[in-house]
Each structure stands twice: as C-alpha cells, then as structure tokens.
Amino acid sequence: MTRVKWKGPYVELKSLPNSNNISNKLKNTVQTITRNSEIVPSFVGITFNIHNGKTFLKLTVTEEMIGHKFGEFSPTRKKFSFKKNKN
C-alpha cells in the first residue's frame, strides 16, 4: 500500500539539510538514522551517513535515487559465502 498523494513524501524533518548552518555547508554531509525517509529532489548532491543498524554508510544522492527510500541503499545484512574446505 502506497502513501496518499495529498500527504506528499515522508521525510524526517531532522534529516533535512539546514541551509542556514555554515558548518553544514562546509561538511556537506547529513547524518541520519531514518531509513524510511524518501529522497526528494532537494537532496541531490548531498552526502548522507545512513545508519544500517551497526555502522553509518556514506551515500551521495544522485538524480536516479529520487523517489526511493534511504533504506534501499544501505544493506543491513552481510553477503553470505561458503568457506572453502581444506584438502
């Protein structure tokens, strides 16, 4: 089930980059824990540190990511591989 159009995309207000903050302009990174926030066009070019449950992963937003959620780009599980047997 999708979100109602009249409400607009869900974006955590804390994750919005503050244009008035000088230190934010210098760093150009925003740290967020909300993986369910949707990426909006004003986020293009900004680097986000997204929490995956253990660490923060860097994500630079591009135009192709608009409309997706942050959680789609920060995997929470490791890649599984079988260990080789010793002969």
JSON list of C-alpha atoms in Angstrom, two decimals, residues 11-53:
[
{"chain": "A", "resi": 11, "resn": "VAL", "atom": "CA", "xyz": [10.78, 13.00, 5.04]},
{"chain": "A", "resi": 12, "resn": "GLU", "atom": "CA", "xyz": [12.12, 13.20, 8.59]},
{"chain": "A", "resi": 13, "resn": "LEU", "atom": "CA", "xyz": [12.50, 16.88, 9.43]},
{"chain": "A", "resi": 14, "resn": "LYS", "atom": "CA", "xyz": [15.81, 16.23, 11.20]},
{"chain": "A", "resi": 15, "resn": "SER", "atom": "CA", "xyz": [17.31, 14.80, 8.01]},
{"chain": "A", "resi": 16, "resn": "LEU", "atom": "CA", "xyz": [16.64, 17.96, 6.02]},
{"chain": "A", "resi": 17, "resn": "PRO", "atom": "CA", "xyz": [19.88, 19.82, 5.41]},
{"chain": "A", "resi": 18, "resn": "ASN", "atom": "CA", "xyz": [19.83, 23.21, 7.11]},
{"chain": "A", "resi": 19, "resn": "SER", "atom": "CA", "xyz": [20.92, 25.84, 4.59]},
{"chain": "A", "resi": 20, "resn": "ASN", "atom": "CA", "xyz": [21.49, 28.45, 7.34]},
{"chain": "A", "resi": 21, "resn": "ASN", "atom": "CA", "xyz": [24.11, 26.36, 9.14]},
{"chain": "A", "resi": 22, "resn": "ILE", "atom": "CA", "xyz": [27.65, 27.25, 7.97]},
{"chain": "A", "resi": 23, "resn": "SER", "atom": "CA", "xyz": [29.21, 24.04, 9.29]},
{"chain": "A", "resi": 24, "resn": "ASN", "atom": "CA", "xyz": [26.73, 22.00, 7.24]},
{"chain": "A", "resi": 25, "resn": "LYS", "atom": "CA", "xyz": [27.84, 23.78, 4.07]},
{"chain": "A", "resi": 26, "resn": "LEU", "atom": "CA", "xyz": [31.48, 23.03, 4.81]},
{"chain": "A", "resi": 27, "resn": "LYS", "atom": "CA", "xyz": [30.93, 19.36, 5.60]},
{"chain": "A", "resi": 28, "resn": "ASN", "atom": "CA", "xyz": [28.08, 18.86, 3.12]},
{"chain": "A", "resi": 29, "resn": "THR", "atom": "CA", "xyz": [27.11, 15.68, 4.98]},
{"chain": "A", "resi": 30, "resn": "VAL", "atom": "CA", "xyz": [24.00, 14.89, 6.98]},
{"chain": "A", "resi": 31, "resn": "GLN", "atom": "CA", "xyz": [23.86, 12.02, 9.45]},
{"chain": "A", "resi": 32, "resn": "THR", "atom": "CA", "xyz": [20.51, 10.23, 9.68]},
{"chain": "A", "resi": 33, "resn": "ILE", "atom": "CA", "xyz": [19.06, 7.10, 11.25]},
{"chain": "A", "resi": 34, "resn": "THR", "atom": "CA", "xyz": [15.72, 7.20, 9.41]},
{"chain": "A", "resi": 35, "resn": "ARG", "atom": "CA", "xyz": [15.90, 4.64, 6.64]},
{"chain": "A", "resi": 36, "resn": "ASN", "atom": "CA", "xyz": [12.21, 5.10, 5.78]},
{"chain": "A", "resi": 37, "resn": "SER", "atom": "CA", "xyz": [12.56, 8.72, 4.63]},
{"chain": "A", "resi": 38, "resn": "GLU", "atom": "CA", "xyz": [12.05, 9.27, 0.93]},
{"chain": "A", "resi": 39, "resn": "ILE", "atom": "CA", "xyz": [14.68, 11.01, -1.20]},
{"chain": "A", "resi": 40, "resn": "VAL", "atom": "CA", "xyz": [13.41, 14.32, -2.58]},
{"chain": "A", "resi": 41, "resn": "PRO", "atom": "CA", "xyz": [14.97, 16.48, -5.35]},
{"chain": "A", "resi": 42, "resn": "SER", "atom": "CA", "xyz": [16.46, 18.96, -2.86]},
{"chain": "A", "resi": 43, "resn": "PHE", "atom": "CA", "xyz": [18.76, 16.18, -1.56]},
{"chain": "A", "resi": 44, "resn": "VAL", "atom": "CA", "xyz": [20.66, 15.78, -4.88]},
{"chain": "A", "resi": 45, "resn": "GLY", "atom": "CA", "xyz": [24.40, 16.23, -4.44]},
{"chain": "A", "resi": 46, "resn": "ILE", "atom": "CA", "xyz": [24.34, 15.92, -0.64]},
{"chain": "A", "resi": 47, "resn": "THR", "atom": "CA", "xyz": [26.20, 13.11, 1.14]},
{"chain": "A", "resi": 48, "resn": "PHE", "atom": "CA", "xyz": [24.22, 11.31, 3.82]},
{"chain": "A", "resi": 49, "resn": "ASN", "atom": "CA", "xyz": [25.55, 8.99, 6.52]},
{"chain": "A", "resi": 50, "resn": "ILE", "atom": "CA", "xyz": [22.83, 6.35, 6.86]},
{"chain": "A", "resi": 51, "resn": "HIS", "atom": "CA", "xyz": [22.70, 4.01, 9.83]},
{"chain": "A", "resi": 52, "resn": "ASN", "atom": "CA", "xyz": [22.30, 0.32, 8.91]},
{"chain": "A", "resi": 53, "resn": "GLY", "atom": "CA", "xyz": [21.93, -0.94, 12.48]}
]
